[in-house]
mmCIF file of C-alpha atoms and ligand atoms in Angstrom:
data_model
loop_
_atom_site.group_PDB
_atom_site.id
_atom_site.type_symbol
_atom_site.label_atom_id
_atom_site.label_comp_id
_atom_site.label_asym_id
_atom_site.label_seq_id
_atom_site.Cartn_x
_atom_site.Cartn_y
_atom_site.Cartn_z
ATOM 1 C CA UNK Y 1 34.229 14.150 -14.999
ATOM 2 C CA UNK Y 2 32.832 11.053 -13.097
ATOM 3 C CA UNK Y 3 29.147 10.045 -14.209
ATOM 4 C CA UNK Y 4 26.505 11.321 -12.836
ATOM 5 C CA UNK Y 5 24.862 9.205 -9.524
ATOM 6 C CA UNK Y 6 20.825 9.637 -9.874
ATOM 7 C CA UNK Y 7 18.323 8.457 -7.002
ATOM 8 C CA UNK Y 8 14.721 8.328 -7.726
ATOM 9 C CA UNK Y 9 12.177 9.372 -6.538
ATOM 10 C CA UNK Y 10 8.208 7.415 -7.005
ATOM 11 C CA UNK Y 11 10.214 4.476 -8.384
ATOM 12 C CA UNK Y 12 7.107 2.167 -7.943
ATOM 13 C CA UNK Y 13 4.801 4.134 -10.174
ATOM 14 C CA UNK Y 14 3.462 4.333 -13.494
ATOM 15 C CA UNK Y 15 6.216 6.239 -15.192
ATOM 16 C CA UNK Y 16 9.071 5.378 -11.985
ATOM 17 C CA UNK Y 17 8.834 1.486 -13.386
ATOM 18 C CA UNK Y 18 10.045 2.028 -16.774
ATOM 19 C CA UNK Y 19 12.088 4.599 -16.310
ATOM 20 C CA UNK Y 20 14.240 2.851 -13.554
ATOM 21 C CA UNK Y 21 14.029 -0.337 -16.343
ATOM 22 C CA UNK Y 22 15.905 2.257 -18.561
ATOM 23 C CA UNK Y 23 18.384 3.445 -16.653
ATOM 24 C CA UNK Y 24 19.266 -0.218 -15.623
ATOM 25 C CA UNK Y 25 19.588 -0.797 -19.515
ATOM 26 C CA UNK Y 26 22.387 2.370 -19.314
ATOM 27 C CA UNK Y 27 23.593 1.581 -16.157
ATOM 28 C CA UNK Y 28 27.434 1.371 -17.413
ATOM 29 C CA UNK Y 29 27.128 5.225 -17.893
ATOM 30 C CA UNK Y 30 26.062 6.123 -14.473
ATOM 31 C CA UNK Y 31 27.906 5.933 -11.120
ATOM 32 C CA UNK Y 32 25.124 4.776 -8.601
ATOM 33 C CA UNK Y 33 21.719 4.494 -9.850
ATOM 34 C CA UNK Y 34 19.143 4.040 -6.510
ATOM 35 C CA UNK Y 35 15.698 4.656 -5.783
ATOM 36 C CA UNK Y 36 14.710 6.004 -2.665
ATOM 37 C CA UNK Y 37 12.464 3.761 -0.455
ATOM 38 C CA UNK Y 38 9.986 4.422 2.840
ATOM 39 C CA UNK Y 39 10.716 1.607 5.072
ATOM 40 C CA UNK Y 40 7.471 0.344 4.575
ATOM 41 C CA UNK Y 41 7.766 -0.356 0.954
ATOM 42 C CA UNK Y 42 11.130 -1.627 0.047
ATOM 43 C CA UNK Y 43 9.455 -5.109 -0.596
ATOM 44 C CA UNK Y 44 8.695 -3.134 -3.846
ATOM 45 C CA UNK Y 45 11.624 -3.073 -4.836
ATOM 46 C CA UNK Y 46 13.188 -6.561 -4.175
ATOM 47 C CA UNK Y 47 14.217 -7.104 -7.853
ATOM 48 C CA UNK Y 48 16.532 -3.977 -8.306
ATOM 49 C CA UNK Y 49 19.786 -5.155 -6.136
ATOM 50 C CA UNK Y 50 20.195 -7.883 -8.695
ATOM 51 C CA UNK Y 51 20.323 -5.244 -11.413
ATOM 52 C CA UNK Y 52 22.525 -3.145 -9.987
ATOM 53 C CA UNK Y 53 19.935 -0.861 -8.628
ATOM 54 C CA UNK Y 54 20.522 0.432 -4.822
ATOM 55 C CA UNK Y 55 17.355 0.787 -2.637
ATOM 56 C CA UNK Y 56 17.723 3.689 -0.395
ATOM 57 C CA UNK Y 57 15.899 3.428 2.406
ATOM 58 C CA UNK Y 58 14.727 6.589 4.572
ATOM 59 C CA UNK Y 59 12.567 9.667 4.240
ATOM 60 C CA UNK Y 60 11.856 11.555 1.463
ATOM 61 C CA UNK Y 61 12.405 14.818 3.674
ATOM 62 C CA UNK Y 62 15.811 14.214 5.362
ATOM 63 C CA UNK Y 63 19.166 15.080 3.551
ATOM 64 C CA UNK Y 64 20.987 11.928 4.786
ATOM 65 C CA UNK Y 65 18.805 9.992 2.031
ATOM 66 C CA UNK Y 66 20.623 11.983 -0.319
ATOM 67 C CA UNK Y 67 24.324 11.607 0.045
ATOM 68 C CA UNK Y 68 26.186 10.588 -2.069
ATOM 69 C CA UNK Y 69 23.845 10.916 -5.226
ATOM 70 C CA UNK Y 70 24.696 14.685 -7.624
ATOM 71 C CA UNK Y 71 21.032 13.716 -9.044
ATOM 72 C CA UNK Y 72 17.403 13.486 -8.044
ATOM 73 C CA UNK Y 73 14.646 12.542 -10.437
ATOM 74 C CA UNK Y 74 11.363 12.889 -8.606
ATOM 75 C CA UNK Y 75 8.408 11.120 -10.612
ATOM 76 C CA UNK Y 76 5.800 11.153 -7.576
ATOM 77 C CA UNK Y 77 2.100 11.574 -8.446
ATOM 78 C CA UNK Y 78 -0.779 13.061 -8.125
ATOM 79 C CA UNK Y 79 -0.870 13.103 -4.100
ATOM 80 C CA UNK Y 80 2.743 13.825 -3.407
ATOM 81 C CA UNK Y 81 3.097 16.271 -5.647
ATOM 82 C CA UNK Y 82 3.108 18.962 -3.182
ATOM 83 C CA UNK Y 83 5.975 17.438 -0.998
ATOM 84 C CA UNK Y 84 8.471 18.230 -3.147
ATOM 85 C CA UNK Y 85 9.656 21.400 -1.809
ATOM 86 C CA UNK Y 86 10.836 19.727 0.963
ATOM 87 C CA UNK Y 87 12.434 16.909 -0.943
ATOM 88 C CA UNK Y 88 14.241 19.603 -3.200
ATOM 89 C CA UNK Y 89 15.758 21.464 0.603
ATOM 90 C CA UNK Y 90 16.847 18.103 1.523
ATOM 91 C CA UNK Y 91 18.070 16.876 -1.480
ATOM 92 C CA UNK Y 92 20.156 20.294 -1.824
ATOM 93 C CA UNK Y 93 21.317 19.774 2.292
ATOM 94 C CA UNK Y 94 22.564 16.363 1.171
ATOM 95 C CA UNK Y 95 24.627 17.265 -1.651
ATOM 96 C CA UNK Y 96 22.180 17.166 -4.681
ATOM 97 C CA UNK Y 97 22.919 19.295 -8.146
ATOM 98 C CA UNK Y 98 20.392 18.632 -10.349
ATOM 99 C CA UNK Y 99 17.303 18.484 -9.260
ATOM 100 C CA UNK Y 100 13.735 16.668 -11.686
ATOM 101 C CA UNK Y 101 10.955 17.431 -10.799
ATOM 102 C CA UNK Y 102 8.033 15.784 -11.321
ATOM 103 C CA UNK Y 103 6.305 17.294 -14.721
ATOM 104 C CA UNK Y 104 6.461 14.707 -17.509
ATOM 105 C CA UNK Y 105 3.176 16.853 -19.292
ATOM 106 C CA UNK Y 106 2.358 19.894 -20.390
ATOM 107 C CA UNK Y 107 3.626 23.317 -20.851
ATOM 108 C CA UNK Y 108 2.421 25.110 -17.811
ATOM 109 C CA UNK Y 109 3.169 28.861 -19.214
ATOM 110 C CA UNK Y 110 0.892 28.032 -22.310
ATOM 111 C CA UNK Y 111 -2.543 29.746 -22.545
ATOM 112 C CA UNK Y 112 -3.889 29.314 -19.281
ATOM 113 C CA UNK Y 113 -2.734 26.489 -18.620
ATOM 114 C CA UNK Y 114 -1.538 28.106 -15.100
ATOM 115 C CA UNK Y 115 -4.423 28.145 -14.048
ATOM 116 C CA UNK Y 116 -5.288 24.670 -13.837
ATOM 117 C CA UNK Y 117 -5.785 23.141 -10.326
ATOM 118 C CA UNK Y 118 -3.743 19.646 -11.946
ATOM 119 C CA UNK Y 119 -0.678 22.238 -12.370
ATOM 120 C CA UNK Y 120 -0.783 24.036 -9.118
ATOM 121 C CA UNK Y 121 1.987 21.900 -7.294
ATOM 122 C CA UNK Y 122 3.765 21.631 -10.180
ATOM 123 C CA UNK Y 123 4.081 25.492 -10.550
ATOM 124 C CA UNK Y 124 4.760 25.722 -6.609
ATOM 125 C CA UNK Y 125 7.584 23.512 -7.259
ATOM 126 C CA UNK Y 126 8.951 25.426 -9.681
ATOM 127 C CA UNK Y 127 9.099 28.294 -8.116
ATOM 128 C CA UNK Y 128 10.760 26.877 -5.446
ATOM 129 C CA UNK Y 129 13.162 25.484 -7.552
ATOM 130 C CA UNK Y 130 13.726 28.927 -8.893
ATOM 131 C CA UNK Y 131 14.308 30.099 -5.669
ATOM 132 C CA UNK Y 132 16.586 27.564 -4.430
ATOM 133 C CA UNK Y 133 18.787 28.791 -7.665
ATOM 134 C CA UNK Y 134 19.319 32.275 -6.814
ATOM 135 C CA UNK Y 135 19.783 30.947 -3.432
ATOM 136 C CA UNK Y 136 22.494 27.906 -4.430
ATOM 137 C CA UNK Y 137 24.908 28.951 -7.894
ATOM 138 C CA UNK Y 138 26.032 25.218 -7.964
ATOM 139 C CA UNK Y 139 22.548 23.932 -8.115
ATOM 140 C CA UNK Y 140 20.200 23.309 -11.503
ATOM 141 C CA UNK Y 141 17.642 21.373 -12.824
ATOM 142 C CA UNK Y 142 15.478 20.006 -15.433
ATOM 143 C CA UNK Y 143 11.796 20.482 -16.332
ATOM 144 C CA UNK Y 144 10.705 17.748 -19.025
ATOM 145 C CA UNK Y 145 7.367 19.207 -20.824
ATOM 146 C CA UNK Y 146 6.194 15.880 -23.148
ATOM 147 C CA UNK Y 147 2.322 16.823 -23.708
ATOM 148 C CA UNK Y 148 0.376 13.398 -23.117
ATOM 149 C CA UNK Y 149 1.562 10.022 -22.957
ATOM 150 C CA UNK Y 150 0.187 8.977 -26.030
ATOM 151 C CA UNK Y 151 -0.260 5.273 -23.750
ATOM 152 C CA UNK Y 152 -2.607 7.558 -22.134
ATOM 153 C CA UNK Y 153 -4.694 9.017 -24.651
ATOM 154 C CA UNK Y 154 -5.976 5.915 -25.832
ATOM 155 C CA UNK Y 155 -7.117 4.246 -22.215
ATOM 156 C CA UNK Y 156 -9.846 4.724 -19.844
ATOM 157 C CA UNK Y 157 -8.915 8.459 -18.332
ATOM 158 C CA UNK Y 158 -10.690 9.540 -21.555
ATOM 159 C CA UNK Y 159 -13.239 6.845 -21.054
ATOM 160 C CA UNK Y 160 -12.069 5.180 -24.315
ATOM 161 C CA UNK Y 161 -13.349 1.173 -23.986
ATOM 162 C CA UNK Y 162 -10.756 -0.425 -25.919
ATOM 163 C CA UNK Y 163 -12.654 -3.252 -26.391
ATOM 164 C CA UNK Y 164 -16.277 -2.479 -26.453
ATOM 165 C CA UNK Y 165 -14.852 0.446 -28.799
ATOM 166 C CA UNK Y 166 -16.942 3.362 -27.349
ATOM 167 C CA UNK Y 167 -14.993 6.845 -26.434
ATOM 168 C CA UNK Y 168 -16.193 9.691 -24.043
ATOM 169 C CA UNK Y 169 -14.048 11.951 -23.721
ATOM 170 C CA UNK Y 170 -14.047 15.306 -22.019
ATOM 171 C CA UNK Y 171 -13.366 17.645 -24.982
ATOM 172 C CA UNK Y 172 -13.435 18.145 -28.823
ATOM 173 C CA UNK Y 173 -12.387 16.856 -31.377
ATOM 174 C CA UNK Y 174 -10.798 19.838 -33.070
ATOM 175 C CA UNK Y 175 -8.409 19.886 -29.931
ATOM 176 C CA UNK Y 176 -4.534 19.786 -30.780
ATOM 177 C CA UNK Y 177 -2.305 17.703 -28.654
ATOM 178 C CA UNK Y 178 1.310 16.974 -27.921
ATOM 179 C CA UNK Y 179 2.132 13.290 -27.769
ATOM 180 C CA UNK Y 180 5.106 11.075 -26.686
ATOM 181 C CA UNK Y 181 5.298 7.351 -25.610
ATOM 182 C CA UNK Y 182 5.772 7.041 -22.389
ATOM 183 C CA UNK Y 183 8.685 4.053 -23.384
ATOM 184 C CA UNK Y 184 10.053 7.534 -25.162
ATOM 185 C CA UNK Y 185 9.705 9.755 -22.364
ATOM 186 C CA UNK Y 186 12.225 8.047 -19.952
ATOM 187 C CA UNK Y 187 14.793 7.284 -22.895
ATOM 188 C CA UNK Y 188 14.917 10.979 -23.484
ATOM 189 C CA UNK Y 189 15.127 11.550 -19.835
ATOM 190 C CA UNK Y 190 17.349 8.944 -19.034
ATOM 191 C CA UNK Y 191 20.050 10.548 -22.450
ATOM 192 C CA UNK Y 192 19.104 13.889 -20.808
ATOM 193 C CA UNK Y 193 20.975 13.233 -17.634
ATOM 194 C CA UNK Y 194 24.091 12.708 -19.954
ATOM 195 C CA UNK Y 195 23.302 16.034 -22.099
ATOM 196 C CA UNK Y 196 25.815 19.009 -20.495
ATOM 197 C CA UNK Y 197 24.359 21.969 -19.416
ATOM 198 C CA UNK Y 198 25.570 25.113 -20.864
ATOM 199 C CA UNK Y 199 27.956 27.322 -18.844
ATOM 200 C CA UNK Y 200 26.338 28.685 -15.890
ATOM 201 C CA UNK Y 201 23.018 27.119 -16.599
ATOM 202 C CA UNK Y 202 20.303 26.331 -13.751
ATOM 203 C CA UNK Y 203 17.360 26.145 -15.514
ATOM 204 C CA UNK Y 204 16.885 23.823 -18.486
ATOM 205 C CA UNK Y 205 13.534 23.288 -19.968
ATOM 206 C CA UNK Y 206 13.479 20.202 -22.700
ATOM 207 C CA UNK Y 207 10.509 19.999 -24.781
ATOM 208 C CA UNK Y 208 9.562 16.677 -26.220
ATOM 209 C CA UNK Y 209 7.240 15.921 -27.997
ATOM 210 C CA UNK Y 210 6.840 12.747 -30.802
ATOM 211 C CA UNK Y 211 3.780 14.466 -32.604
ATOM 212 C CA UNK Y 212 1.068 16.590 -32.714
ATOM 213 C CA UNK Y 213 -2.275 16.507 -34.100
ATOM 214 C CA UNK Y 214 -6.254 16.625 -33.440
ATOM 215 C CA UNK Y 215 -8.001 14.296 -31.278
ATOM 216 C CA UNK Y 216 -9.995 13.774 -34.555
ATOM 217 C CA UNK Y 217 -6.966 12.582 -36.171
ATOM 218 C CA UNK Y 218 -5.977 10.137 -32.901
ATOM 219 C CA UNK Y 219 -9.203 8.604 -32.839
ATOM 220 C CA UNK Y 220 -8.806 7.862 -36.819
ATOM 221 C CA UNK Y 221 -5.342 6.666 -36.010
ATOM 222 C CA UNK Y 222 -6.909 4.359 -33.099
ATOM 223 C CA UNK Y 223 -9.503 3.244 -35.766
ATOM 224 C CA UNK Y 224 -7.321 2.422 -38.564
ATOM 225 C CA UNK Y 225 -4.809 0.086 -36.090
ATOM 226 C CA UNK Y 226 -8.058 -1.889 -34.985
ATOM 227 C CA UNK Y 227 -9.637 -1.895 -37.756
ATOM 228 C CA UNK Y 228 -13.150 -0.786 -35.850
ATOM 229 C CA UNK Y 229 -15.216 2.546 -35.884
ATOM 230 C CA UNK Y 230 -15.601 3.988 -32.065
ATOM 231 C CA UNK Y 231 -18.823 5.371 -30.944
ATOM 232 C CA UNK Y 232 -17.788 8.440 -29.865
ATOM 233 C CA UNK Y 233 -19.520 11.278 -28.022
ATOM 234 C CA UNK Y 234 -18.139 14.252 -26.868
ATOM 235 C CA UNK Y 235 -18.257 15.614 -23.519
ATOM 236 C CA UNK Y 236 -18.432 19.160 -21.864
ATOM 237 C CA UNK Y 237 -15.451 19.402 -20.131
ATOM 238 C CA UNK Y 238 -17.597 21.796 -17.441
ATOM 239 C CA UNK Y 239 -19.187 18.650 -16.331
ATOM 240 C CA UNK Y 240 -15.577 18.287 -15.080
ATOM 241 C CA UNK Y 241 -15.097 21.601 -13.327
ATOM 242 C CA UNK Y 242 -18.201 21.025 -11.578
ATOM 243 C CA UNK Y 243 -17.292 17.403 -9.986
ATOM 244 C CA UNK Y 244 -13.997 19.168 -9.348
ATOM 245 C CA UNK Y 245 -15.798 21.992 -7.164
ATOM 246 C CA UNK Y 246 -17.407 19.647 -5.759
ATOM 247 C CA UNK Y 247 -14.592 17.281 -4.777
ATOM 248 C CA UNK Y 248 -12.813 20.261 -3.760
ATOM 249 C CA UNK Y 249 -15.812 21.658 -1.092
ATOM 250 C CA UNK Y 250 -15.697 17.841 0.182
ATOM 251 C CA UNK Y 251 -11.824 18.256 1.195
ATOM 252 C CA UNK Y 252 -11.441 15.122 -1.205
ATOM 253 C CA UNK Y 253 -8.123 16.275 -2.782
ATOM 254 C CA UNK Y 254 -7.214 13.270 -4.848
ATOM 255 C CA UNK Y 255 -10.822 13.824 -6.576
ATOM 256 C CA UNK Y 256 -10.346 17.200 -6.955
ATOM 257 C CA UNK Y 257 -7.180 16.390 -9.028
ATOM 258 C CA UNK Y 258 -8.177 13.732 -10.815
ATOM 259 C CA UNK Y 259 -10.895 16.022 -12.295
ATOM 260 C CA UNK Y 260 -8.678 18.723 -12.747
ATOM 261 C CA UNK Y 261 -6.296 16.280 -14.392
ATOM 262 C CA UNK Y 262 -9.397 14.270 -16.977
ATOM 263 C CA UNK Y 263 -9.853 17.144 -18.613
ATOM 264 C CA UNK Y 264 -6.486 18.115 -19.224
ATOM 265 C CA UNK Y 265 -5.885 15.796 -22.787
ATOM 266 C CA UNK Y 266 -8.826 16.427 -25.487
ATOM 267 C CA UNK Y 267 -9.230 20.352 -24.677
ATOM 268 C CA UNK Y 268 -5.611 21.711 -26.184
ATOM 269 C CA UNK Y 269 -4.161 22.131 -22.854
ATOM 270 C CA UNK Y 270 -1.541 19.464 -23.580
ATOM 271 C CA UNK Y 271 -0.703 21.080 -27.087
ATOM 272 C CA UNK Y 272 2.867 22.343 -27.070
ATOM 273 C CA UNK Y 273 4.759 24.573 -29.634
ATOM 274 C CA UNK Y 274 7.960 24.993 -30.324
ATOM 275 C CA UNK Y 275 10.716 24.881 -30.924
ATOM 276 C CA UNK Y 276 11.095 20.835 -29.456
ATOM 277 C CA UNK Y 277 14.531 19.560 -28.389
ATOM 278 C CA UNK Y 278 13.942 16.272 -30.191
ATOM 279 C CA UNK Y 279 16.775 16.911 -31.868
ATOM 280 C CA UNK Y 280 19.507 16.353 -29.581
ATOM 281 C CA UNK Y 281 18.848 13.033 -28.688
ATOM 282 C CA UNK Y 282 19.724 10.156 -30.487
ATOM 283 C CA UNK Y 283 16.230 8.629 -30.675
ATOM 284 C CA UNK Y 284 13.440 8.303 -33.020
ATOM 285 C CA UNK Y 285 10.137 8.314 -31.310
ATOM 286 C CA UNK Y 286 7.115 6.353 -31.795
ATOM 287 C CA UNK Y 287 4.612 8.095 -33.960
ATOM 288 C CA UNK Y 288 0.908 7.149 -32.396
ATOM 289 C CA UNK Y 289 0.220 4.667 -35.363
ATOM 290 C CA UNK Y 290 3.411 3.362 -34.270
ATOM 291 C CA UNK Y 291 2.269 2.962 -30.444
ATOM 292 C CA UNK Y 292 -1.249 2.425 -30.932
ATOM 293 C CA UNK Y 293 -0.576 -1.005 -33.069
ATOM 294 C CA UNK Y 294 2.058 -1.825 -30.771
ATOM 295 C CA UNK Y 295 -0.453 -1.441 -27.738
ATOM 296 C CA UNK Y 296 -3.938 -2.129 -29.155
ATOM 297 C CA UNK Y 297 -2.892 -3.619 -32.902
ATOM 298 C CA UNK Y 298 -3.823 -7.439 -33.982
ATOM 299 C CA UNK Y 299 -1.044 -9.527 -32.158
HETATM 300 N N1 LIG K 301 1.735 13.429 -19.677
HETATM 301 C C1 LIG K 301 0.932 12.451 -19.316
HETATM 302 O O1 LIG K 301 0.058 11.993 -20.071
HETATM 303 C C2 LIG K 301 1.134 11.833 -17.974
HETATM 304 C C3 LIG K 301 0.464 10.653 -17.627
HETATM 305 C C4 LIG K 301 0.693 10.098 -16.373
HETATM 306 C C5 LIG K 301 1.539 10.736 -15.463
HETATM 307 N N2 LIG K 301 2.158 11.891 -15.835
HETATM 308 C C6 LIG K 301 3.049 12.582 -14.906
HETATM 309 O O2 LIG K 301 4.061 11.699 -14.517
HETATM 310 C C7 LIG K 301 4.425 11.933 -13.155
HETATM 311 C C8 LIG K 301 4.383 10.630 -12.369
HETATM 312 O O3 LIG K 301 3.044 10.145 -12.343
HETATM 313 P P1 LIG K 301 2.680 8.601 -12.140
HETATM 314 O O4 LIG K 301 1.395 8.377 -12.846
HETATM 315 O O5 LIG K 301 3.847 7.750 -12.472
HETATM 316 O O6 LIG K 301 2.431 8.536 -10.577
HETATM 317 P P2 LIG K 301 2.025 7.248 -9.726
HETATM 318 O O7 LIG K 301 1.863 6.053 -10.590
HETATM 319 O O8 LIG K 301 0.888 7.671 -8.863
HETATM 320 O O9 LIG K 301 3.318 6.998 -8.842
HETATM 321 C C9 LIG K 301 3.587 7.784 -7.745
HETATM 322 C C10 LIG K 301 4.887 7.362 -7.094
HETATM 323 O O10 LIG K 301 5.151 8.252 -6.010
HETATM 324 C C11 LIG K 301 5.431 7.484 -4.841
HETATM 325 N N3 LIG K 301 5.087 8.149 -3.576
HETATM 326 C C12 LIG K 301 3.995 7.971 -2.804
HETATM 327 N N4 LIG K 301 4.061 8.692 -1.683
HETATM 328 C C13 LIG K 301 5.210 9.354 -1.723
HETATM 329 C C14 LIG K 301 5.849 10.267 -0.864
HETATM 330 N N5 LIG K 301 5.308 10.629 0.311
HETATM 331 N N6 LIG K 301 6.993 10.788 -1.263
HETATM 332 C C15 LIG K 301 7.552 10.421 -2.415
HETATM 333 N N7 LIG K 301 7.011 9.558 -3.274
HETATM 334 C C16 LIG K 301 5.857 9.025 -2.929
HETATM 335 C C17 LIG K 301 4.607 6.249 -5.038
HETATM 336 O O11 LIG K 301 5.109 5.230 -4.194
HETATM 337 P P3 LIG K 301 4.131 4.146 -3.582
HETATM 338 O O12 LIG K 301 3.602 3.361 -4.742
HETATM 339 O O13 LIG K 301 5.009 3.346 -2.716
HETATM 340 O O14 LIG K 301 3.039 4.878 -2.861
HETATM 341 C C18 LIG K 301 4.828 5.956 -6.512
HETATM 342 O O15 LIG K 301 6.066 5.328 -6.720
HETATM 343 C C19 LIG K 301 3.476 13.016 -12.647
HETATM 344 O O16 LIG K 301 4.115 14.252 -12.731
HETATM 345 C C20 LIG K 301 2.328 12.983 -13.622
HETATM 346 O O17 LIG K 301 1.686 14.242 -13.768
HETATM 347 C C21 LIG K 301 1.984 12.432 -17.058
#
């Protein structure tokens, strides 16, 4: 079978950067590897011809931007989130297989997690995805549930002050969560593209997670690598909900998000349970001591 081709999707962002660095460290195993590029931004990406990365350049919405490429990995944010129905019909008019959409977090079918206004495009999507399926027997795709990136966990979204070592965050500290390094998360999806599906499969959900434990425990981990006590408070995470309504009455979408989204970490909404599919990739991932001194240890 001839490797897979895989355009991306939100190659400029947060998780798009490393993961396009990764598959440029695989790239012998892939056909074309290309990230898909408005017009308007392409100067982003002036690096990746050199590296054997091709910039696409047209709209996210029109199937011609997809030829060529059995693969789409869509890691858009918070904003764009909502688009991606109409990048999965296009994607599927030009050609596309296997379709990624953007989840890289939590389980959404845990507790209530469903309910959460941060999940809402993400759980359109899927249905549409679902959809598409039954629609198209030749087309699958991939859901990658991580919990948090434990990069994240430690940082300002929880209002954690690395250096003036003072931590608010929105939750307690009883709260289970899932962790994986984000430098973990796209080497797991990057092997993932290379893992076969299973006869007649369209629907493959990979759970990943590196560790899980209490916020308690994290912020003892965090303490331990820098060798400092935090001052920590804990806050209600319905101070949240309300600057969320109110975002939300304003029309200010991105805020309303964002709100949903900061309390999403110490509350147990990004604890996940197994079983994991760790297992069938050939990586050992960072535990958070591991990350933490490798972010925030003594140099
Ligand atoms: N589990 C966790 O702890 C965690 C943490 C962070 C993120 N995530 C997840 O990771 C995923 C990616 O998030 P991120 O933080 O990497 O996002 P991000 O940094 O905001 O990046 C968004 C990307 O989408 C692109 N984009 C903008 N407008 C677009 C459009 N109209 N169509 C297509 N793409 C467009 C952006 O390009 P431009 O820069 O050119 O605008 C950028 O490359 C999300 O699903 C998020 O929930 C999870």
């Amino acid at each position: 079978m001839a490797p897979p081709s895989v355009l991306i999707i939100g190659g400029s962002g947060a998780v798009g950067r490393p993961l396009v660095q990764e598959f440029v460290n695989n790239k012998e195993k892939f056909g074309r590897i290309g990230v898909l590029s408005d017009a308007r931004k392409v100067s982003k990406f002036s690096e990746l011809p050199n590296q054997g990365v091709e910039v696409v350049v047209g709209s996210f919405l029109e199937a011609a931007s997809y030829k060529g490429f059995d693969t789409v990995i869509c890691v858009c944010g918070n904003a764009t989130m909502k688009l991606q129905p109409g990048m999965i019909d296009a994607a599927i008019a030009g050609g596309v297989r296997h379709f990624y959409p953007t989840e890289f977090g939590s389980d959404l079918s845990y507790g209530t997690n469903g309910k959460i206004r941060y999940f809402r495009d993400k759980i359109i999507t899927r249905e549409h995805l679902r959809d598409r399926a039954k629609e198209f027997p030749g087309f699958s795709y991939t859901l990658v549930l991580t919990g948090a990136f434990t990069d994240w966990t430690a940082s300002d979204f929880n209002q954690i002050d690395l250096k003036k070592h003072t931590a608010r965050p929105y939750g307690v500290p009883e709260a289970l969560v899932t962790v994986t390094a984000l430098a973990d998360v796209v080497k797991y999806t990057v092997q993932s593209v290379l893992l076969p599906l299973e006869e007649n499969q369209q629907r493959r959900e990979l759970r990943l997670g590196a560790e899980t434990l209490t916020w308690k425990a994290l912020m003892e981990t965090l303490e331990e690598v820098q060798g400092v006590k935090y001052d920590t408070v804990w806050l209600d995470p319905r101070e949240t909900e309300a600057k969320e309504e109110e975002a939300r009455v304003k029309g200010d979408v991105e805020a309303e998000i964002m709100w949903s989204g900061i309390r999403l970490q110490a509350t147990g909404v990004a604890h996940m349970e197994g079983p994991f599919d760790n297992a069938r990739f050939s990586l050992k991932p960072e535990t958070v001591k591991e990350t933490f001194q490798r972010l925030h240890g003594k140099k």
